[in-house]
Short mmCIF file of C-alpha atoms in Angstrom, two decimals:
data_model
loop_
_atom_site.label_atom_id
_atom_site.label_comp_id
_atom_site.label_asym_id
_atom_site.label_seq_id
_atom_site.Cartn_x
_atom_site.Cartn_y
_atom_site.Cartn_z
CA MET A 82 113.24 -84.87 -157.02
CA LYS A 83 116.89 -85.88 -157.33
CA THR A 84 119.43 -84.59 -154.85
CA TYR A 85 123.16 -84.83 -154.40
CA LYS A 86 124.53 -87.27 -151.91
CA TYR A 87 126.03 -84.33 -150.03
CA VAL A 88 124.87 -80.77 -150.58
CA ALA A 89 127.07 -78.87 -148.18
CA CYS A 90 130.31 -78.86 -146.28
CA PHE A 91 129.85 -79.24 -142.55
CA VAL A 92 132.62 -77.50 -140.66
CA LEU A 93 132.37 -78.46 -136.99
CA ALA A 94 134.32 -77.18 -134.03
CA PHE A 95 136.68 -80.14 -133.97
CA SER A 96 136.21 -81.94 -137.26
CA PHE A 97 135.85 -81.41 -140.98
CA PHE A 98 133.75 -83.41 -143.42
CA ALA A 99 134.74 -82.84 -147.03
CA CYS A 100 132.09 -82.38 -149.68
CA GLU A 101 131.53 -85.08 -152.24
CA LYS A 102 129.97 -84.18 -155.55
CA SER A 103 127.32 -86.37 -157.11
CA SER A 104 126.69 -86.74 -160.81
CA GLU A 105 122.94 -86.40 -160.24
CA GLN A 106 121.20 -83.14 -160.93
CA VAL A 107 119.20 -81.12 -158.41
CA GLU A 108 116.04 -79.93 -160.09
CA GLU A 109 114.14 -76.85 -158.98
CA GLU A 110 111.42 -77.86 -156.55
CA ILE A 111 107.80 -76.91 -157.21
CA VAL A 112 106.31 -76.12 -153.82
CA THR A 113 103.44 -74.30 -152.20
CA SER A 114 104.85 -71.43 -150.15
CA ALA A 115 103.61 -68.60 -147.99
CA GLN A 116 103.27 -65.32 -149.88
CA VAL A 117 106.07 -62.93 -148.98
CA GLU A 118 107.78 -59.85 -150.32
CA TYR A 119 111.51 -59.26 -150.45
CA THR A 120 113.02 -55.79 -150.58
CA VAL A 121 116.27 -56.12 -152.51
CA PHE A 122 118.94 -53.44 -152.76
CA LEU A 123 120.65 -53.80 -156.11
CA GLN A 124 123.90 -52.42 -157.48
CA ASN A 125 123.57 -51.05 -160.99
CA ASN A 126 125.76 -48.46 -162.74
CA ASN A 127 127.71 -47.91 -159.49
CA LEU A 128 124.50 -46.97 -157.67
CA LEU A 129 122.34 -48.80 -155.15
CA ASN A 130 118.57 -48.79 -155.60
CA GLY A 131 115.73 -50.80 -154.14
CA VAL A 132 113.17 -53.13 -155.72
CA VAL A 133 110.35 -55.18 -154.22
CA VAL A 134 110.26 -58.82 -155.28
CA ALA A 135 107.00 -60.71 -154.74
CA SER A 136 106.81 -64.42 -154.10
CA SER A 137 103.61 -66.41 -154.39
CA ASP A 138 102.44 -69.78 -155.67
CA GLU A 139 102.22 -68.39 -159.17
CA GLU A 140 105.47 -66.47 -159.60
CA PHE A 141 108.70 -65.13 -158.19
CA ALA A 142 109.09 -61.75 -159.87
CA VAL A 143 109.92 -58.07 -159.45
CA LYS A 144 106.78 -56.26 -158.29
CA SER A 145 107.89 -52.62 -158.07
CA THR A 146 110.75 -50.26 -157.36
CA LEU A 147 111.26 -48.68 -153.94
CA ILE A 148 110.30 -45.20 -155.11
CA SER A 149 110.96 -43.48 -151.78
CA PHE A 150 114.61 -44.64 -151.75
CA ASN A 151 117.08 -42.26 -153.36
CA SER A 152 119.88 -44.10 -155.12
CA VAL A 153 123.20 -43.91 -153.32
CA PRO A 154 126.76 -44.64 -154.51
CA SER A 155 127.60 -48.34 -154.38
CA ASN A 156 130.60 -47.54 -152.14
CA ALA A 157 128.36 -46.01 -149.45
CA ILE A 158 129.20 -47.02 -145.89
CA THR A 159 126.51 -49.35 -144.57
CA TYR A 160 125.20 -50.41 -141.17
CA ARG A 161 122.78 -53.33 -141.10
CA THR A 162 120.59 -54.79 -138.37
CA ALA A 163 117.99 -57.55 -138.66
CA THR A 164 115.27 -55.05 -139.56
CA ASP A 165 116.94 -52.09 -141.25
CA ILE A 166 119.90 -50.82 -143.20
CA SER A 167 121.57 -47.40 -143.22
CA TYR A 168 123.73 -45.81 -145.92
CA TYR A 169 126.18 -42.96 -145.41
CA ALA A 170 127.22 -41.31 -148.68
CA THR A 171 128.54 -38.01 -149.99
CA THR A 172 127.56 -36.19 -153.18
CA ASN A 173 129.38 -33.01 -154.17
CA CYS A 174 130.88 -32.87 -150.67
CA HIS A 175 127.46 -33.02 -149.00
CA ALA A 176 126.89 -35.94 -146.63
CA THR A 177 123.59 -37.74 -146.23
CA LEU A 178 122.41 -40.62 -144.07
CA GLN A 179 119.54 -42.62 -145.55
CA TRP A 180 117.95 -45.69 -143.98
CA TYR A 181 115.25 -48.23 -144.71
CA ASN A 182 113.15 -50.06 -142.11
CA SER A 183 111.86 -53.41 -143.33
CA GLU A 184 109.07 -53.65 -140.75
CA SER A 185 107.43 -50.36 -141.71
CA SER A 186 108.80 -50.15 -145.29
CA VAL A 187 109.66 -46.52 -144.49
CA VAL A 188 112.67 -44.70 -145.95
CA GLU A 189 114.10 -41.70 -144.10
CA SER A 190 117.15 -39.49 -144.54
CA VAL A 191 118.99 -36.61 -142.87
CA ALA A 192 121.83 -34.33 -143.90
CA LEU A 193 125.04 -34.64 -141.88
CA PHE A 194 128.12 -32.44 -141.45
CA ASP A 195 126.39 -29.17 -142.32
CA ASP A 196 129.20 -27.37 -140.48
CA ILE A 197 132.07 -29.28 -142.11
CA ASP A 198 133.05 -29.87 -145.70
CA ALA A 199 132.45 -33.60 -146.00
CA CYS A 200 135.33 -33.83 -148.49
CA ASP A 201 137.76 -32.71 -145.77
CA ILE A 202 137.15 -35.80 -143.64
CA ASN A 203 137.50 -39.54 -144.16
CA VAL A 204 134.56 -41.45 -142.69
CA LEU A 205 135.68 -44.88 -141.48
CA ALA A 206 132.59 -46.41 -139.87
CA MET A 207 128.98 -45.63 -139.07
CA ALA A 208 126.21 -46.97 -136.81
CA ARG A 209 122.62 -46.01 -136.13
CA SER A 210 119.94 -46.63 -133.51
CA ASN A 211 116.33 -45.42 -133.54
CA GLU A 212 117.36 -42.20 -131.80
CA ILE A 213 120.91 -41.38 -132.85
CA THR A 214 123.53 -41.95 -135.48
CA ALA A 215 127.27 -42.17 -134.89
CA VAL A 216 129.83 -41.50 -137.62
CA ALA A 217 133.52 -42.17 -136.95
CA TYR A 218 135.95 -40.18 -139.06
CA GLU A 219 139.52 -38.97 -139.33
CA ARG A 220 140.85 -35.68 -140.64
CA GLU A 221 144.22 -34.11 -141.22
CA LEU A 222 145.18 -31.21 -138.96
CA LEU A 223 147.73 -28.74 -140.31
CA GLY A 224 151.11 -29.54 -138.78
CA LYS A 225 149.63 -32.18 -136.48
CA ASP A 226 148.77 -35.86 -136.42
CA LYS A 227 145.38 -37.03 -137.63
CA GLN A 228 142.39 -36.31 -135.45
CA TYR A 229 139.98 -39.16 -134.76
CA VAL A 230 136.38 -38.29 -133.93
CA VAL A 231 133.02 -39.97 -133.41
CA ARG A 232 130.22 -37.53 -134.23
CA VAL A 233 126.85 -38.32 -132.66
CA ASN A 234 123.72 -36.77 -134.16
CA SER A 235 120.24 -36.96 -132.67
CA LEU A 236 117.61 -38.25 -135.07
CA ILE A 237 114.90 -36.91 -132.78
CA ASP A 238 116.16 -33.34 -132.33
CA LEU A 239 117.46 -32.55 -135.80
CA VAL A 240 118.24 -28.92 -134.95
CA GLY A 241 120.40 -29.76 -131.96
CA ASN A 242 124.17 -29.49 -132.09
CA PRO A 243 126.01 -32.77 -132.74
CA LEU A 244 128.20 -34.27 -130.05
CA GLU A 245 131.83 -34.92 -130.98
CA ILE A 246 133.82 -37.52 -129.03
CA LEU A 247 137.58 -37.41 -129.56
CA LEU A 248 139.49 -40.67 -129.76
CA ASP A 249 143.20 -41.26 -129.36
CA LYS A 250 143.22 -44.23 -131.77
CA LYS A 251 141.89 -44.90 -135.25
CA PRO A 252 138.24 -46.09 -135.28
CA VAL A 253 137.70 -49.23 -137.32
CA ASP A 254 134.15 -50.36 -136.57
CA ILE A 255 131.14 -49.30 -134.47
CA VAL A 256 128.01 -50.96 -133.10
CA PHE A 257 125.18 -49.84 -130.80
CA SER A 258 123.77 -51.96 -127.97
CA THR A 259 121.83 -51.13 -124.76
CA ASN A 260 122.28 -47.41 -125.37
CA LYS A 261 126.03 -47.81 -125.46
CA LEU A 262 128.39 -47.19 -128.33
CA PHE A 263 131.12 -49.79 -128.85
CA VAL A 264 134.03 -48.51 -130.94
CA LEU A 265 136.74 -50.82 -132.23
CA THR A 266 139.99 -48.82 -132.52
CA LEU A 267 143.50 -49.49 -133.78
CA ASN A 268 146.74 -48.11 -132.38
CA GLU A 269 148.27 -48.05 -135.85
CA PHE A 270 151.36 -45.97 -135.12
CA ILE A 271 152.74 -47.71 -132.03
CA THR A 272 151.62 -51.26 -131.27
CA ASP A 273 149.20 -52.28 -134.08
CA GLU A 274 146.97 -53.55 -131.28
CA PHE A 275 143.20 -53.19 -131.18
CA HIS A 276 141.09 -51.76 -128.38
CA LEU A 277 137.39 -51.41 -127.63
CA SER A 278 136.03 -48.14 -126.27
CA VAL A 279 132.66 -48.37 -124.50
CA ILE A 280 130.74 -45.07 -124.43
CA ASP A 281 127.56 -44.54 -122.40
CA MET A 282 125.17 -42.54 -124.59
CA ASN A 283 123.13 -41.45 -121.56
CA THR A 284 126.07 -39.54 -120.11
CA ASN A 285 128.27 -39.29 -123.25
CA GLU A 286 131.14 -40.59 -121.15
CA ALA A 287 133.60 -43.38 -121.84
CA LEU A 288 133.00 -46.24 -119.41
CA MET A 289 136.14 -48.22 -120.16
CA GLU A 290 138.62 -49.29 -122.80
CA LEU A 291 139.39 -52.95 -123.34
CA ASP A 292 142.68 -54.22 -124.76
CA LEU A 293 141.90 -56.68 -127.54
CA GLY A 294 145.40 -57.57 -128.72
CA LEU A 295 146.16 -58.21 -132.37
CA ASP A 296 143.82 -59.13 -135.24
CA ALA A 297 140.45 -58.02 -133.84
CA GLN A 298 138.72 -57.11 -137.08
CA ARG A 299 134.92 -56.85 -136.94
CA LEU A 300 132.08 -56.09 -134.51
CA PHE A 301 128.63 -57.67 -134.69
CA THR A 302 125.71 -57.91 -132.29
CA ASN A 303 123.54 -60.96 -131.67
CA ASN A 304 119.84 -61.19 -130.82
CA ASN A 305 120.57 -60.69 -127.12
CA GLY A 306 122.45 -57.46 -127.79
CA ASP A 307 125.80 -59.09 -126.99
CA VAL A 308 128.75 -57.63 -128.88
CA ILE A 309 130.67 -60.17 -130.96
CA ILE A 310 134.34 -59.25 -131.41
CA SER A 311 135.59 -61.26 -134.35
CA TYR A 312 139.15 -62.51 -134.86
CA PRO A 313 140.41 -64.88 -137.59
CA GLU A 314 140.70 -67.83 -135.16
CA LEU A 315 138.15 -67.02 -132.45
CA HIS A 316 135.47 -64.62 -131.34
CA THR A 317 134.77 -62.91 -128.03
CA THR A 318 131.23 -62.38 -126.76
CA LEU A 319 130.85 -59.26 -124.62
CA ASN A 320 127.79 -58.73 -122.42
CA PRO A 321 126.83 -55.08 -123.06
CA VAL A 322 125.51 -54.57 -119.52
CA SER A 323 127.99 -56.38 -117.26
CA LEU A 324 130.83 -56.13 -119.84
CA ASN A 325 131.78 -59.72 -118.96
CA LYS A 326 133.53 -61.64 -121.73
CA SER A 327 133.43 -65.23 -122.97
CA TYR A 328 135.64 -66.77 -125.64
CA THR A 329 134.92 -69.20 -128.46
CA THR A 330 137.87 -70.75 -130.29
CA TYR A 331 137.71 -72.69 -133.53
CA GLY A 332 139.33 -75.98 -134.37
CA GLU A 333 142.14 -76.21 -136.88
CA ASP A 334 140.91 -75.36 -140.40
CA THR A 335 137.34 -74.87 -139.13
CA GLU A 336 137.25 -71.08 -138.82
CA PRO A 337 133.82 -69.85 -139.99
CA GLY A 338 135.43 -66.85 -141.69
CA PHE A 339 132.64 -64.33 -141.25
CA ILE A 340 135.17 -61.52 -140.78
CA THR A 341 135.24 -60.78 -144.52
CA THR A 342 131.50 -60.96 -145.21
CA THR A 343 129.95 -57.91 -146.85
CA ASP A 344 126.38 -58.92 -146.05
CA PHE A 345 124.89 -60.96 -143.22
CA TYR A 346 121.70 -61.87 -141.41
CA MET A 347 120.96 -63.41 -138.01
CA ASP A 348 117.72 -65.34 -137.66
CA ASN A 349 115.51 -65.70 -134.59
CA ASN A 350 117.43 -68.79 -133.49
CA GLY A 351 120.74 -66.94 -133.54
CA LYS A 352 122.10 -68.59 -136.69
CA PHE A 353 124.36 -66.28 -138.67
CA TYR A 354 124.03 -66.23 -142.48
CA PHE A 355 127.06 -64.84 -144.28
CA GLN A 356 129.40 -64.99 -147.26
CA LYS A 357 132.42 -67.22 -146.84
CA ASN A 358 135.57 -67.27 -148.97
CA VAL A 359 136.60 -70.79 -150.00
CA PRO A 360 139.69 -70.43 -152.24
CA THR A 361 139.51 -74.04 -153.46
CA ALA A 362 135.86 -73.84 -154.52
CA GLU A 363 134.77 -73.29 -158.11
CA VAL A 364 132.99 -70.12 -156.92
CA VAL A 365 135.16 -68.62 -154.18
CA GLY A 366 132.46 -66.59 -152.43
CA VAL A 367 129.81 -69.02 -151.16
CA PRO A 368 126.86 -68.87 -148.75
CA ALA A 369 127.38 -70.23 -145.24
CA ILE A 370 125.50 -70.48 -141.93
CA TYR A 371 127.25 -70.35 -138.55
CA ASP A 372 125.53 -71.67 -135.42
CA PHE A 373 126.85 -69.77 -132.41
CA GLU A 374 125.46 -72.31 -129.93
CA LYS A 375 127.06 -75.33 -131.60
CA ASN A 376 130.14 -73.49 -132.90
CA SER A 377 129.59 -75.10 -136.30
CA THR A 378 129.37 -73.90 -139.87
CA VAL A 379 127.45 -75.26 -142.85
CA VAL A 380 129.00 -74.17 -146.14
CA TYR A 381 127.03 -74.46 -149.38
CA LEU A 382 129.38 -75.02 -152.32
CA PHE A 383 127.57 -74.27 -155.57
CA GLU A 384 129.30 -77.09 -157.43
CA ASN A 385 127.83 -79.55 -154.92
CA PHE A 386 124.22 -78.82 -155.81
CA LEU A 387 124.40 -77.39 -159.32
CA THR A 388 125.59 -79.09 -162.47
CA ASP A 389 128.30 -77.45 -164.53
CA THR A 390 125.67 -76.25 -167.00
CA GLU A 391 123.51 -74.74 -164.26
CA LEU A 392 126.45 -73.10 -162.51
CA ASN A 393 128.15 -71.68 -165.60
CA VAL A 394 125.30 -71.19 -168.09
CA LYS A 395 121.80 -71.25 -166.60
CA TYR A 396 122.59 -69.21 -163.47
CA ASN A 397 126.15 -68.21 -164.45
CA ILE A 398 127.19 -67.54 -160.84
CA ALA A 399 130.37 -65.55 -160.24
CA ASN A 400 130.03 -64.77 -156.54
CA THR A 401 127.64 -64.68 -153.59
CA SER A 402 126.71 -61.02 -153.19
CA ALA A 403 123.96 -61.11 -150.52
CA ILE A 404 122.30 -63.54 -148.12
CA SER A 405 119.16 -63.64 -146.03
CA TYR A 406 116.57 -66.04 -144.62
CA ASP A 407 112.82 -66.33 -145.16
CA GLU A 408 111.61 -67.78 -141.86
CA LYS A 409 108.00 -68.18 -143.04
CA ASN A 410 109.05 -70.63 -145.74
CA ASN A 411 112.40 -71.87 -144.37
CA TYR A 412 114.22 -70.56 -147.44
CA VAL A 413 117.81 -69.36 -147.55
CA LEU A 414 118.02 -66.47 -150.04
CA ILE A 415 121.30 -66.40 -151.95
CA GLY A 416 121.93 -63.22 -153.92
CA TYR A 417 124.57 -63.65 -156.58
CA GLU A 418 126.48 -61.77 -159.24
CA LYS A 419 126.52 -63.16 -162.77
CA ASN A 420 129.82 -63.98 -164.40
CA GLY A 421 130.90 -61.70 -167.23
CA GLN A 422 127.64 -59.71 -167.24
CA ALA A 423 127.95 -56.21 -165.85
CA ASP A 424 125.26 -55.30 -163.32
CA LYS A 425 123.40 -58.59 -163.71
CA GLY A 426 122.55 -60.93 -160.88
CA GLY A 427 119.87 -63.07 -159.33
CA ILE A 428 118.54 -64.80 -156.23
CA LEU A 429 118.49 -68.54 -155.59
CA ARG A 430 116.17 -69.92 -152.94
CA ILE A 431 117.07 -73.14 -151.15
CA THR A 432 115.94 -74.91 -148.01
CA PRO A 433 118.85 -75.41 -145.61
CA ALA A 434 120.48 -78.73 -144.72
CA PRO A 435 119.64 -81.35 -143.64
CA ASP A 436 116.42 -81.08 -145.69
CA PHE A 437 118.08 -79.43 -148.66
CA LYS A 438 116.06 -78.48 -151.73
CA LEU A 439 116.73 -76.06 -154.56
CA ILE A 440 113.45 -74.13 -154.73
CA ASP A 441 113.74 -71.58 -157.54
CA ASN A 442 115.60 -68.62 -159.00
CA ILE A 443 114.97 -65.09 -160.24
CA ASP A 444 117.20 -63.09 -162.61
CA LEU A 445 117.60 -59.40 -161.81
CA ASP A 446 118.83 -56.25 -163.56
CA GLY A 447 121.40 -55.52 -160.90
CA VAL A 448 123.54 -57.33 -158.35
CA PRO A 449 121.74 -57.99 -155.02
CA LYS A 450 123.65 -56.50 -152.09
CA THR A 451 121.09 -56.75 -149.28
CA ILE A 452 117.79 -58.64 -148.98
CA PHE A 453 115.00 -58.06 -146.46
CA VAL A 454 112.00 -60.34 -145.99
CA LYS A 455 108.56 -58.92 -145.17
#
């Protein structure tokens, strides 16, 4: 098999190694792999639906549709963990939460806001645990400022009344960890500063509010349950039990840039797979892997491992639309949107650096948005 001299950009904490393109072609590798199934949520005709893709020695092909999953609007608000994904969407002013668990392959859904016209509120963020869901929203009050609310619904006692927690700032993002709700808020009318409200779901009381300063933009959780507060030039790691903080800064021009990712996955070793924007690349949205322990990023530029014909004709890649990792086979799964073809996409499988290989590809009737491995 032929490979490029360099197949990725390595962005380290204090240094940057530029990619160098080779004229040699990377051919698809024929390998023997463990049999796995991927559940892929595809965007097609402004709706999201699920398909099951089977991978074996003989083929890499669509096996079936996820019949139990009801299609949702492609602009549905999502909340993803390593094992499941939730979608909040409204249809004819009726709100529904639907989620898929990759370990059990079970799809469940509940109606929300039975007592409120869902068209009268603006939902800003959503999170879900096994027991409860939290939906942060704003609504206009006649003659008053906007009201900011986090509504908490039990998924165990579906007939119980929801809990509403009033906020004095605009909610931006939410995550669950250790039976606490962490709400990123913005003081948009006075200081433009961000804050983090920590709410104990055992007592439904706010434990504290942390001042985060400017530019705090996203919340994530790692495998330990720590809350990652992401800024453009650094991230803060918050222990959800002690609420102690540690800070990780990036070197000049080495920011991983996972703030803007629309899909992500964290593997068992704590490596974070995401979509990175590289404005100078031939395809701006590219797959990348950030190592929290080493504070380093590996960026896979398509033009570094695909020829012009492969990139623009054979695969016709316009953008990275989803990313995941098959730990059984050590494959990075790169979902992509095709250029100039509405609702067409595919998945490339590669092995990560330093033992890079291009494994294979599948074309799909839809654009992959989320991929789960089973």
